Coordinates of C-alpha atoms in Angstrom, one line a residue:
Chain A
M1 CA 37.0 -47.7 131.1
G2 CA 36.1 -49.6 128.1
I3 CA 34.8 -47.8 125.0
N4 CA 31.2 -48.9 124.6
R5 CA 28.6 -48.2 122.1
R6 CA 26.9 -45.5 124.1
F7 CA 30.2 -43.6 124.5
M8 CA 30.8 -43.8 120.7
L9 CA 27.3 -42.4 120.0
Q10 CA 27.8 -39.6 122.4
M11 CA 31.1 -38.7 120.7
A12 CA 29.5 -38.8 117.3
V13 CA 26.7 -36.4 118.4
A14 CA 29.3 -34.1 119.9
A15 CA 31.4 -34.1 116.8
F16 CA 28.3 -33.3 114.7
G17 CA 27.5 -30.4 116.9
L18 CA 31.1 -29.1 116.6
L19 CA 30.9 -28.9 112.8
P20 CA 29.8 -25.3 112.7
L21 CA 32.8 -24.4 114.8
L22 CA 35.0 -26.0 112.2
G23 CA 33.3 -23.9 109.4
R24 CA 31.3 -26.9 108.2
A25 CA 27.5 -26.5 108.1
P26 CA 25.5 -29.6 109.0
P27 CA 24.1 -31.2 105.8
V28 CA 20.7 -29.8 104.9
P29 CA 18.1 -32.5 104.7
S30 CA 16.7 -32.8 101.1
A31 CA 13.1 -31.9 100.4
M32 CA 12.3 -35.6 100.0
T33 CA 13.8 -36.3 103.4
R34 CA 11.8 -33.5 105.0
L35 CA 8.6 -34.7 103.4
R36 CA 9.1 -38.3 104.4
A37 CA 9.7 -37.1 108.0
L38 CA 6.2 -35.7 108.1
V39 CA 4.7 -39.2 107.8
P40 CA 3.9 -40.6 111.2
Q41 CA 3.7 -44.4 110.5
P42 CA 6.2 -45.4 107.8
R43 CA 5.1 -49.0 107.7
S44 CA 1.5 -48.1 107.0
A45 CA 2.7 -45.4 104.6
H46 CA 4.7 -48.0 102.7
R47 CA 1.6 -50.2 102.2
L48 CA -0.6 -47.3 101.2
G49 CA 2.1 -45.9 98.9
R50 CA 2.6 -49.2 97.1
A51 CA -1.2 -49.4 96.6
Y52 CA -1.1 -45.9 95.1
L53 CA 1.8 -46.7 92.8
A54 CA 0.1 -49.8 91.6
H55 CA -2.5 -47.5 90.1
Y56 CA 0.0 -44.8 89.0
P57 CA 3.2 -46.6 88.1
G58 CA 4.4 -43.7 86.1
E59 CA 4.9 -41.7 89.3
E60 CA 7.3 -44.2 90.9
G61 CA 10.5 -42.9 92.1
P62 CA 11.2 -40.6 95.1
G63 CA 12.6 -37.8 93.0
R64 CA 9.6 -37.7 90.7
L65 CA 7.2 -37.9 93.6
T66 CA 8.9 -35.1 95.4
R67 CA 8.8 -32.9 92.4
L68 CA 5.1 -33.6 92.0
I69 CA 4.3 -32.8 95.6
L70 CA 6.4 -29.6 95.6
A71 CA 4.7 -28.5 92.4
T72 CA 1.2 -28.8 94.0
L73 CA 2.5 -26.9 97.0
G74 CA 4.0 -24.2 94.9
L75 CA 7.4 -24.7 96.5
D76 CA 10.9 -25.5 95.3
E77 CA 13.7 -27.3 97.2
G78 CA 15.0 -24.1 98.5
A79 CA 11.7 -23.0 99.9
V80 CA 11.2 -26.4 101.7
A81 CA 14.7 -26.1 103.2
V82 CA 13.8 -22.9 105.1
R83 CA 10.4 -23.8 106.2
G84 CA 9.9 -25.2 109.7
E85 CA 8.1 -28.5 110.2
P86 CA 4.8 -27.0 111.5
E87 CA 4.7 -24.7 108.4
L88 CA 5.3 -27.6 106.1
R89 CA 2.6 -29.6 107.8
A90 CA 0.2 -26.8 107.5
A91 CA 0.9 -26.3 103.8
L92 CA 0.4 -30.0 103.1
A93 CA -2.8 -30.1 105.2
T94 CA -4.2 -27.2 103.2
R95 CA -3.2 -28.8 99.9
I96 CA -4.8 -32.1 100.9
R97 CA -8.1 -30.5 101.8
D98 CA -7.9 -28.5 98.5
D99 CA -7.4 -31.8 96.7
F100 CA -10.8 -33.0 98.0
A101 CA -12.4 -29.6 97.2
T102 CA -11.2 -29.8 93.6
A103 CA -11.8 -33.6 93.1
Q104 CA -8.0 -34.1 92.9
T105 CA -8.6 -37.5 94.5
V106 CA -7.7 -41.0 93.8
M107 CA -9.7 -44.2 94.5
V108 CA -7.5 -46.9 95.9
D109 CA -9.3 -50.1 96.8
G110 CA -12.5 -48.1 97.2
W111 CA -10.9 -45.5 99.5
I112 CA -11.3 -41.9 98.3
L113 CA -8.0 -40.2 99.1
S114 CA -6.1 -37.0 98.3
R115 CA -3.6 -37.4 95.6
T116 CA -1.1 -35.3 97.5
E117 CA -1.3 -37.5 100.6
M118 CA -1.0 -40.6 98.6
R119 CA 2.1 -39.3 96.9
L120 CA 3.5 -38.5 100.3
Y121 CA 2.9 -42.0 101.4
A122 CA 4.4 -43.3 98.2
L123 CA 7.7 -41.7 99.2
W124 CA 8.0 -44.6 101.6
A125 CA 7.0 -47.2 99.1
Chain B
M1 CA -71.8 -52.0 122.2
G2 CA -73.1 -48.8 123.9
R3 CA -74.3 -45.5 122.6
F4 CA -70.9 -44.1 121.8
A5 CA -69.4 -47.3 120.5
M6 CA -69.7 -46.8 116.7
F7 CA -67.8 -49.9 115.9
V8 CA -69.7 -52.7 114.2
D9 CA -68.7 -56.3 113.7
A10 CA -69.6 -56.8 110.1
T11 CA -69.9 -60.5 110.6
K12 CA -73.1 -59.9 112.5
L13 CA -74.8 -57.9 109.7
P14 CA -77.6 -59.5 107.8
Q15 CA -76.8 -61.1 104.5
G16 CA -77.3 -58.7 101.7
E17 CA -77.6 -55.6 103.9
T18 CA -77.0 -52.2 102.3
I19 CA -75.2 -49.6 104.4
Q20 CA -75.9 -46.0 103.4
A21 CA -73.5 -43.2 104.2
D22 CA -72.4 -39.9 102.8
I23 CA -68.8 -41.0 102.5
C24 CA -67.4 -44.5 102.5
I25 CA -63.8 -45.0 103.3
V26 CA -62.1 -48.3 102.7
G27 CA -59.1 -49.0 105.0
A28 CA -58.5 -47.9 108.6
G29 CA -54.8 -47.1 108.5
A30 CA -53.1 -43.8 108.8
A31 CA -55.0 -42.3 105.9
G32 CA -58.4 -43.8 106.6
I33 CA -58.5 -43.0 110.3
T34 CA -57.2 -39.5 109.6
L35 CA -60.0 -38.9 107.1
A36 CA -62.7 -40.3 109.3
R37 CA -61.5 -38.3 112.4
D38 CA -61.2 -35.1 110.4
M39 CA -64.7 -35.3 109.0
A40 CA -66.3 -36.7 112.2
N41 CA -67.6 -33.4 113.5
G42 CA -69.6 -32.5 110.4
H43 CA -73.1 -33.5 109.4
R44 CA -71.8 -36.2 107.0
R45 CA -72.3 -39.9 107.8
I46 CA -69.0 -41.6 107.5
A47 CA -68.7 -45.4 107.0
L48 CA -65.1 -46.7 107.6
F49 CA -64.6 -50.3 106.4
E50 CA -61.7 -52.3 107.8
S51 CA -60.8 -55.7 106.6
G52 CA -59.4 -56.9 109.9
G53 CA -60.6 -56.6 113.5
L54 CA -59.2 -54.8 116.4
E55 CA -56.4 -57.3 116.8
Y56 CA -54.2 -59.2 114.4
S57 CA -55.5 -62.4 112.8
D58 CA -53.5 -64.9 110.7
E59 CA -56.6 -65.6 108.6
T60 CA -57.1 -62.0 107.6
Q61 CA -53.4 -61.4 107.1
K62 CA -53.3 -64.1 104.6
L63 CA -55.6 -62.1 102.4
Y64 CA -52.5 -60.0 101.7
A65 CA -50.5 -62.9 100.3
G66 CA -49.3 -62.6 96.7
E67 CA -46.2 -63.2 94.7
S68 CA -43.1 -61.1 94.1
V69 CA -41.2 -61.5 90.9
G70 CA -38.8 -58.6 90.8
Q71 CA -36.3 -57.2 93.3
D72 CA -36.1 -59.2 96.5
F73 CA -39.1 -58.3 98.6
P74 CA -40.4 -59.8 101.8
P75 CA -43.5 -62.0 101.6
L76 CA -46.4 -59.6 100.8
E77 CA -48.4 -60.9 103.8
A78 CA -45.5 -60.0 106.1
D79 CA -44.8 -56.5 104.8
R80 CA -48.1 -54.9 105.9
L81 CA -50.6 -55.3 108.7
R82 CA -54.3 -55.9 108.0
Y83 CA -56.2 -54.9 111.1
F84 CA -57.5 -51.7 112.7
G85 CA -54.7 -49.1 112.5
G86 CA -53.2 -50.8 109.5
T87 CA -49.4 -50.7 109.1
T88 CA -49.1 -48.0 111.8
N89 CA -49.3 -51.0 114.1
H90 CA -45.7 -51.7 113.3
W91 CA -44.1 -48.6 111.8
S92 CA -41.0 -47.1 113.3
G93 CA -42.1 -43.5 113.6
G94 CA -39.7 -41.6 111.5
C95 CA -41.2 -38.3 110.2
R96 CA -40.1 -35.5 108.0
P97 CA -42.1 -33.4 105.6
F98 CA -41.0 -33.5 101.9
D99 CA -38.8 -30.6 100.8
A100 CA -39.9 -28.3 98.0
L101 CA -37.5 -30.1 95.6
D102 CA -39.0 -33.4 96.6
L103 CA -42.4 -32.2 95.4
E104 CA -41.3 -31.3 91.9
G105 CA -43.4 -33.4 89.6
W106 CA -46.4 -33.1 91.9
P107 CA -49.4 -31.0 90.9
F108 CA -48.8 -28.7 93.8
G109 CA -45.9 -27.4 95.8
R110 CA -44.8 -27.4 99.4
E111 CA -46.7 -24.3 100.2
A112 CA -50.0 -26.1 99.5
L113 CA -49.1 -28.9 101.9
D114 CA -47.6 -26.8 104.7
P115 CA -50.8 -26.2 106.7
Y116 CA -51.5 -29.9 106.5
Y117 CA -48.0 -30.9 107.5
R118 CA -48.4 -28.7 110.6
A119 CA -51.6 -30.5 111.5
A120 CA -50.0 -33.8 110.8
Q121 CA -47.3 -33.0 113.2
K122 CA -49.8 -33.0 116.0
I123 CA -51.6 -36.1 114.9
L124 CA -48.3 -37.9 114.8
Q125 CA -47.6 -36.7 118.4
L126 CA -44.4 -35.0 117.4
G127 CA -42.6 -32.0 118.8
P128 CA -42.6 -28.5 117.4
F129 CA -42.8 -28.2 113.6
A130 CA -39.0 -27.6 113.3
Y131 CA -36.8 -29.5 110.9
D132 CA -33.7 -27.3 110.8
P133 CA -31.0 -29.2 112.5
K134 CA -29.8 -25.9 114.2
E135 CA -33.0 -26.0 116.2
W136 CA -32.0 -29.4 117.7
E137 CA -28.4 -28.7 118.7
D138 CA -28.0 -29.4 122.3
G139 CA -24.8 -29.1 124.2
N140 CA -22.3 -31.6 122.9
D141 CA -24.7 -33.0 120.3
Q142 CA -23.9 -31.0 117.2
P143 CA -23.9 -31.8 113.5
L144 CA -20.6 -32.4 111.8
S145 CA -19.1 -29.2 110.5
F146 CA -18.5 -29.6 106.8
G147 CA -17.9 -25.9 106.3
A148 CA -19.4 -23.4 103.9
Q149 CA -20.5 -24.4 100.5
S150 CA -20.5 -28.1 101.4
R151 CA -22.5 -30.2 99.1
I152 CA -23.4 -32.4 102.1
L153 CA -25.7 -31.1 104.7
T154 CA -27.3 -32.4 107.8
G155 CA -31.0 -32.9 108.1
I156 CA -33.2 -34.1 111.0
F157 CA -35.9 -36.7 111.4
Q158 CA -38.3 -36.5 114.3
Y159 CA -39.7 -39.7 115.7
S160 CA -43.3 -40.2 116.5
P161 CA -43.7 -42.4 119.7
P162 CA -44.7 -44.2 117.2
T163 CA -48.4 -43.3 117.0
R164 CA -50.4 -46.5 116.6
F165 CA -53.5 -45.0 115.0
G166 CA -55.7 -47.9 115.9
T167 CA -54.9 -47.5 119.6
V168 CA -54.5 -43.8 119.9
Y169 CA -57.5 -42.7 117.9
R170 CA -59.9 -45.6 118.5
R171 CA -61.6 -43.7 121.3
D172 CA -62.2 -40.6 119.1
L173 CA -63.9 -42.8 116.5
E174 CA -65.9 -44.6 119.2
R175 CA -67.2 -41.3 120.4
A176 CA -67.9 -39.9 116.9
E177 CA -71.6 -40.2 116.3
A178 CA -71.2 -39.4 112.6
V179 CA -68.7 -42.3 112.1
T180 CA -69.3 -46.0 112.0
V181 CA -66.4 -48.3 111.8
Y182 CA -67.2 -51.7 110.2
L183 CA -64.7 -54.4 111.2
S184 CA -64.0 -57.6 109.3
A185 CA -65.4 -55.9 106.2
N186 CA -63.5 -56.6 103.0
L187 CA -64.0 -54.7 99.8
V188 CA -64.3 -57.3 97.0
D189 CA -65.7 -55.2 94.1
I190 CA -66.7 -51.7 93.2
D191 CA -70.0 -51.1 91.3
T192 CA -70.2 -48.4 88.8
D193 CA -72.6 -47.0 86.2
E194 CA -72.4 -48.5 82.7
H195 CA -69.6 -46.2 81.6
A196 CA -67.6 -46.4 84.8
R197 CA -68.0 -42.6 85.3
E198 CA -69.5 -42.9 88.7
V199 CA -69.3 -45.4 91.5
T200 CA -72.7 -46.7 92.5
G201 CA -71.8 -48.8 95.5
L202 CA -69.2 -51.1 97.1
Q203 CA -69.5 -54.9 97.4
L204 CA -68.1 -56.1 100.7
A205 CA -67.7 -59.5 102.3
C206 CA -66.6 -61.1 105.6
L207 CA -64.3 -64.1 105.7
K208 CA -66.8 -65.8 107.9
G209 CA -70.0 -63.9 107.5
P210 CA -72.3 -62.2 105.1
R211 CA -71.8 -60.3 101.9
F212 CA -73.3 -56.9 101.9
R213 CA -73.2 -53.5 100.1
A214 CA -72.5 -49.9 100.9
T215 CA -73.6 -46.8 99.0
A216 CA -72.5 -43.2 99.4
K217 CA -72.1 -40.0 97.6
Y218 CA -68.3 -40.3 97.7
Y219 CA -65.9 -43.2 98.1
V220 CA -62.3 -43.2 99.2
L221 CA -59.9 -46.1 98.8
A222 CA -57.4 -45.9 101.7
A223 CA -56.2 -49.4 101.8
G224 CA -52.4 -48.9 101.2
G225 CA -49.9 -48.6 98.4
I226 CA -50.4 -52.1 97.0
E227 CA -54.0 -52.8 97.9
N228 CA -55.4 -49.6 96.4
A229 CA -54.1 -50.7 93.0
R230 CA -55.3 -54.2 93.6
L231 CA -58.9 -53.1 94.4
L232 CA -59.0 -50.9 91.2
L233 CA -57.6 -53.6 89.0
T234 CA -59.9 -56.3 90.3
S235 CA -63.0 -54.1 89.8
N236 CA -63.1 -54.8 86.1
R237 CA -66.6 -55.6 85.2
V238 CA -67.1 -52.4 83.2
Q239 CA -63.5 -51.2 82.5
K240 CA -61.9 -54.5 81.6
A241 CA -58.4 -53.3 82.5
G242 CA -59.6 -52.2 85.9
L243 CA -61.3 -49.2 87.3
G244 CA -59.6 -45.9 86.4
N245 CA -57.2 -47.8 84.3
G246 CA -58.0 -46.5 80.8
N247 CA -54.4 -45.4 80.3
D248 CA -52.7 -48.5 81.8
L249 CA -51.3 -46.6 84.8
V250 CA -53.0 -48.4 87.8
G251 CA -50.4 -50.5 89.5
R252 CA -47.5 -49.0 87.6
Y253 CA -44.6 -46.9 89.1
F254 CA -44.5 -48.9 92.3
M255 CA -41.9 -47.4 94.6
D256 CA -40.3 -48.4 97.9
H257 CA -37.2 -47.3 99.6
A258 CA -34.3 -49.6 99.0
D259 CA -32.1 -49.2 102.1
V260 CA -28.5 -50.2 101.5
F261 CA -26.4 -51.2 104.5
N262 CA -22.6 -50.9 104.5
A263 CA -22.6 -49.0 101.3
A264 CA -19.4 -47.4 102.5
T265 CA -17.0 -47.4 105.4
V266 CA -16.0 -44.1 107.1
L267 CA -12.9 -43.5 109.0
F268 CA -12.9 -40.4 111.1
N269 CA -9.7 -38.5 111.8
D270 CA -10.8 -37.8 115.3
A271 CA -10.7 -40.9 117.5
Y272 CA -14.0 -39.9 119.1
P273 CA -16.0 -38.2 116.4
A274 CA -19.1 -36.4 117.7
L275 CA -21.7 -38.5 116.0
A276 CA -24.4 -38.5 118.7
F277 CA -26.4 -36.1 116.6
Y278 CA -26.7 -38.9 114.0
N279 CA -28.0 -41.5 116.4
P280 CA -31.6 -41.3 117.8
H281 CA -31.4 -39.1 120.8
T282 CA -33.8 -37.0 122.8
V283 CA -33.8 -33.2 122.8
R284 CA -36.3 -31.3 124.9
G285 CA -38.4 -34.4 125.2
Q286 CA -38.5 -35.1 121.4
N287 CA -36.7 -38.1 119.9
V288 CA -34.7 -36.9 116.8
Q289 CA -32.0 -38.2 114.6
G290 CA -29.7 -36.4 112.2
F291 CA -28.7 -37.7 108.8
L292 CA -26.6 -36.5 105.9
F293 CA -28.0 -35.5 102.5
A294 CA -27.0 -33.6 99.4
S295 CA -27.9 -29.9 98.9
A296 CA -30.5 -29.3 96.3
D297 CA -27.9 -27.7 94.0
A298 CA -25.5 -30.5 94.3
A299 CA -28.1 -33.2 93.7
R300 CA -29.4 -31.3 90.7
R301 CA -25.9 -30.6 89.2
E302 CA -25.0 -34.3 89.6
G303 CA -28.3 -35.5 88.3
L304 CA -28.7 -37.6 91.4
P305 CA -32.0 -38.6 93.0
P306 CA -32.6 -37.1 96.5
F307 CA -30.6 -39.3 98.9
C308 CA -29.7 -39.5 102.5
I309 CA -26.9 -41.3 104.3
G310 CA -27.0 -42.4 107.8
I311 CA -23.8 -43.3 109.8
Q312 CA -23.7 -46.1 112.2
A313 CA -20.8 -47.3 114.4
G314 CA -18.7 -50.2 113.6
S315 CA -18.4 -53.0 116.1
M316 CA -17.0 -52.2 119.5
P317 CA -13.6 -53.7 120.3
D318 CA -13.7 -56.7 122.5
K319 CA -13.0 -55.5 126.1
E320 CA -11.3 -58.8 126.9
L321 CA -9.0 -58.4 124.0
A322 CA -8.1 -54.9 125.2
K323 CA -6.5 -56.5 128.3
K324 CA -4.3 -58.7 126.2
S325 CA -1.1 -57.8 124.5
L326 CA -0.9 -54.9 122.2
L327 CA -0.2 -57.3 119.3
A328 CA -3.5 -59.1 119.9
V329 CA -5.4 -55.8 120.0
Y330 CA -3.6 -54.7 116.9
H331 CA -4.7 -57.8 115.1
S332 CA -8.3 -57.4 116.4
I333 CA -8.4 -54.0 114.8
A334 CA -7.0 -55.4 111.5
E335 CA -9.3 -58.4 111.4
G336 CA -12.4 -57.4 113.3
H337 CA -13.0 -53.8 113.0
V338 CA -11.6 -52.6 109.8
P339 CA -13.0 -54.3 106.7
E340 CA -9.7 -54.8 105.0
H341 CA -6.0 -54.4 105.2
L342 CA -5.6 -51.1 103.5
G343 CA -8.1 -49.7 105.8
F344 CA -6.1 -50.8 108.7
H345 CA -3.2 -48.8 107.5
L346 CA -5.5 -45.8 107.0
V347 CA -6.5 -46.2 110.7
Q348 CA -2.8 -45.8 111.5
M349 CA -2.6 -42.7 109.3
A350 CA -6.0 -41.4 110.3
R351 CA -4.8 -38.2 111.8
G352 CA -2.6 -37.6 108.7
V353 CA 0.2 -35.2 108.4
E354 CA -1.5 -32.7 110.6
W355 CA -0.6 -34.6 113.7
A356 CA 2.4 -36.3 115.2
A357 CA 2.2 -40.1 115.7
D358 CA -0.4 -41.1 118.3
D359 CA 0.0 -43.8 120.9
I360 CA -2.1 -46.6 119.4
Y361 CA -2.3 -48.5 122.7
N362 CA -3.9 -45.6 124.5
R363 CA -6.4 -45.1 121.8
L364 CA -7.3 -48.8 121.8
R365 CA -7.7 -48.9 125.5
R366 CA -10.5 -46.4 125.4
N367 CA -12.7 -48.9 123.6
R368 CA -14.4 -46.5 121.1
P369 CA -15.2 -47.4 117.5
R370 CA -13.0 -45.8 114.9
V371 CA -14.7 -47.3 111.9
F372 CA -18.3 -46.5 110.8
S373 CA -20.5 -47.6 108.0
T374 CA -23.2 -45.9 106.0
I375 CA -26.8 -46.6 105.3
Y376 CA -28.0 -45.2 102.0
S377 CA -31.5 -44.5 100.9
C378 CA -32.8 -42.4 98.0
G379 CA -35.9 -41.4 96.2
A380 CA -35.1 -43.1 92.9
P381 CA -36.8 -41.9 89.7
P382 CA -40.1 -43.7 89.3
D383 CA -40.0 -46.7 86.9
R384 CA -43.1 -47.4 84.8
D385 CA -42.3 -51.1 84.7
S386 CA -42.0 -51.5 88.5
R387 CA -45.6 -52.5 89.1
V388 CA -48.4 -54.3 90.8
T389 CA -50.5 -56.5 88.6
L390 CA -52.9 -59.3 89.4
S391 CA -52.1 -63.0 89.3
D392 CA -54.6 -65.7 88.5
A393 CA -54.6 -67.0 92.1
T394 CA -57.4 -65.8 94.3
D395 CA -57.7 -65.3 98.0
A396 CA -60.3 -66.8 100.3
L397 CA -62.8 -64.2 99.2
G398 CA -62.3 -64.9 95.5
V399 CA -60.3 -61.7 94.9
R400 CA -57.3 -62.1 92.6
R401 CA -54.0 -61.8 94.4
V402 CA -51.2 -59.4 93.7
R403 CA -48.1 -60.0 91.6
L404 CA -45.5 -57.4 92.5
D405 CA -42.6 -56.7 90.2
W406 CA -40.4 -54.2 92.1
R407 CA -37.6 -52.7 90.1
L408 CA -34.8 -50.4 90.9
P409 CA -33.2 -48.2 88.2
S410 CA -30.3 -49.7 86.3
D411 CA -28.1 -46.9 87.6
F412 CA -29.0 -47.3 91.2
E413 CA -25.6 -48.6 92.3
Q414 CA -23.8 -46.0 90.2
S415 CA -25.9 -43.2 91.8
M416 CA -25.2 -44.6 95.2
Q417 CA -21.5 -44.7 94.6
R418 CA -21.5 -41.1 93.2
A419 CA -23.4 -40.0 96.3
H420 CA -20.7 -41.6 98.5
E421 CA -17.9 -40.1 96.4
I422 CA -19.4 -36.7 97.1
L423 CA -19.5 -37.5 100.8
G424 CA -15.9 -38.8 100.7
E425 CA -14.8 -35.6 99.0
E426 CA -16.6 -33.4 101.6
L427 CA -15.2 -35.4 104.5
G428 CA -11.7 -34.9 103.2
R429 CA -12.3 -31.2 102.4
A430 CA -13.4 -30.6 105.9
G431 CA -10.6 -32.6 107.4
L432 CA -13.1 -35.0 109.0
G433 CA -12.0 -38.3 107.7
R434 CA -11.8 -40.7 104.8
L435 CA -14.4 -42.8 103.1
R436 CA -14.3 -46.2 101.3
I437 CA -16.9 -47.2 98.8
N438 CA -17.8 -50.8 99.3
S439 CA -18.4 -52.7 96.1
A440 CA -18.2 -56.2 94.7
E441 CA -14.6 -55.3 93.6
T442 CA -13.5 -54.7 97.1
G443 CA -15.5 -57.1 99.2
P444 CA -19.1 -58.2 99.7
S445 CA -21.3 -56.1 97.4
P446 CA -23.6 -53.8 99.4
M447 CA -26.2 -54.5 96.7
Q448 CA -26.6 -57.9 98.3
S449 CA -27.8 -56.2 101.5
I450 CA -30.6 -54.1 100.2
E451 CA -33.7 -54.1 102.3
N452 CA -37.0 -52.5 101.4
A453 CA -38.3 -50.0 103.9
H454 CA -41.9 -51.2 103.7
H455 CA -43.0 -47.9 102.1
H456 CA -45.3 -48.8 99.2
M457 CA -45.9 -45.9 97.0
G458 CA -46.9 -44.7 93.5
T459 CA -49.4 -47.3 92.2
T460 CA -52.2 -44.8 91.7
R461 CA -50.0 -41.8 91.0
M462 CA -51.2 -38.2 91.0
D463 CA -51.2 -36.0 87.9
R464 CA -53.4 -33.3 86.4
S465 CA -53.5 -35.2 83.2
P466 CA -55.2 -38.7 82.9
S467 CA -52.5 -39.7 80.5
Q468 CA -49.9 -39.3 83.3
G469 CA -51.8 -40.1 86.4
V470 CA -54.5 -42.3 87.9
V471 CA -55.8 -39.5 90.2
D472 CA -55.9 -35.7 89.8
E473 CA -54.6 -33.1 92.1
N474 CA -57.5 -33.7 94.5
C475 CA -56.9 -37.4 94.5
R476 CA -60.0 -38.1 92.5
V477 CA -59.7 -41.0 90.1
H478 CA -59.7 -39.5 86.6
G479 CA -62.9 -40.0 84.8
I480 CA -64.8 -41.2 87.9
A481 CA -66.7 -38.3 89.5
N482 CA -67.0 -39.7 93.1
L483 CA -64.1 -42.0 93.6
F484 CA -60.9 -40.9 95.5
V485 CA -57.7 -42.5 96.7
A486 CA -55.9 -41.7 99.9
G487 CA -52.4 -42.8 100.9
S488 CA -49.0 -43.2 99.5
S489 CA -50.3 -44.9 96.3
V490 CA -50.9 -41.4 95.0
F491 CA -47.3 -40.2 95.3
P492 CA -46.0 -39.5 91.8
T493 CA -42.4 -39.3 93.1
Y494 CA -40.8 -39.8 96.4
S495 CA -38.0 -38.6 98.5
F496 CA -35.8 -40.4 101.1
D497 CA -38.3 -39.3 103.7
N498 CA -40.6 -41.8 105.3
P499 CA -44.1 -41.4 103.7
T500 CA -46.3 -41.4 106.8
M501 CA -46.2 -37.7 107.5
T502 CA -47.1 -36.9 103.9
I503 CA -49.8 -39.6 103.9
V504 CA -51.5 -37.9 106.9
A505 CA -51.0 -34.4 105.4
L506 CA -52.6 -35.5 102.1
A507 CA -55.5 -37.2 103.9
L508 CA -56.2 -33.9 105.7
R509 CA -56.1 -32.1 102.4
L510 CA -58.5 -34.6 100.8
S511 CA -60.7 -34.2 103.8
D512 CA -61.0 -30.5 103.3
H513 CA -61.8 -31.1 99.6
L514 CA -64.5 -33.7 100.5
K515 CA -66.0 -31.3 103.0
Q516 CA -66.2 -28.6 100.3
L517 CA -67.8 -31.0 97.9
S518 CA -70.3 -32.2 100.4
A519 CA -71.1 -28.9 102.0

């Protein structure tokens, strides 16, 4: 039997799953990675994010954006790590609606958008 | 004509005839016909003069021609109708009473008009006197839920069939022995005493027929928002600036609704937003339509005029394209149904972080619009320099024609944008969607697509003081004991509501006043 790509992938997944048995915890995704994973359409997020950063160039940089988003959510990296995806989504959704309620909005190309959601998209820019 | 046919063809009158009545009304539109009908059962002889006949005539219509020198306006002879029934012969039927806030600046409040609004409701052949949207919710047709403390609310218009006053109420007037309707009778001048304190008669003329006079105890001009001012201005043999124009107010403060299409684009998070409530629809036999507007508190805090925003669907996807490749449909959305590229990406993100990625192909196959646009209208603050004056040109009867200089406030676009910002913020707060303000910076300016709504108001405005108004709180021309004005020309301010219901209510109120005077 030849070693094919599918077999190699299966082996890699198995090895990853064995890590805890070897005393090695799987790497914890960073807050930035977790936030980026919440965005459903990266290509569109990229375009929106670039448009946002054209207006707010001082916020460019995934680290800076992540800190700004976490600050508005009242979370730190550790808190993000332990929250499940639905909980994170809910916190962001609440924050986004609060942005509109408190006029924390940005106008990009005429669109009135939440600052938090645009920062989130800018993570893909 | 038989015993009950109280319609007279004025062209058949003898030259120089004098018609005597108790009350003369000039103009048989919504106001004039309402007045005549309401006073028909009393002892008073009512003479109702109408320029046109029972049907449209080009020749009569041309009497309306004039010039427009301000904001884009349709030809003056096309914006109104000059035959029995007046402009109700082509109105759309939208009705809603003014709110209490809308009547600030008027010499009386909503409570004074309420009984007349209720009576107007019947005259306009509307449903129950109910304008709370909750009373019109029906199954799946519900207003958008903006949540508590929203600055944006939903209101409701009711639609009259629309009532063509000349058709619906002709029989009533034919049967009213106390009322005589004179057709083809044009007012060309108003006679007064030497100090212009009392009207002593009307001079009338037919396009192809005699000139004659009418005398009465009381006179009412009910010829429309532009024509009422014209008739006062042209009657200047004693008061050189025009009758009732001692303070240079006649013709000033001309108002019309400026409807702005595509002022904004709205993208709803839900692929199938429940917007049926905001389209004309029938509930319990009554045609109604919802609209969005700012709460009184919000409008006041923002310093905005009363405004309303309608939402209409964007174009439907081409069904043929839906059968083609996903890529083709994808591009049809980008190019045909979303105004610009950033919006396309927002379509993709429309359900935001609250939802997992959707299957775009399944959504597209359902052929429902995702993109909507707004229609904005407001009751802008009255502008003294927006006005009707007279040109040197004259019509076929020798009466000077109108020059209209319609003006919008300099901050009109700014107010419109702020109104949409508020709507955009509330849509986002409620998780309903996103809004884009269209402007010259982002595409075709919506200011290029302003259309007037054919609601001519304000040119003989009402105020208790003669220094601020042409007519007093009873619609009597200041300084002239027996001359009154009916119709939207007396509105000192306006709302986003169509004026017809208020025109009819005010006519009924004036009728009560005239009945008291002539008791």
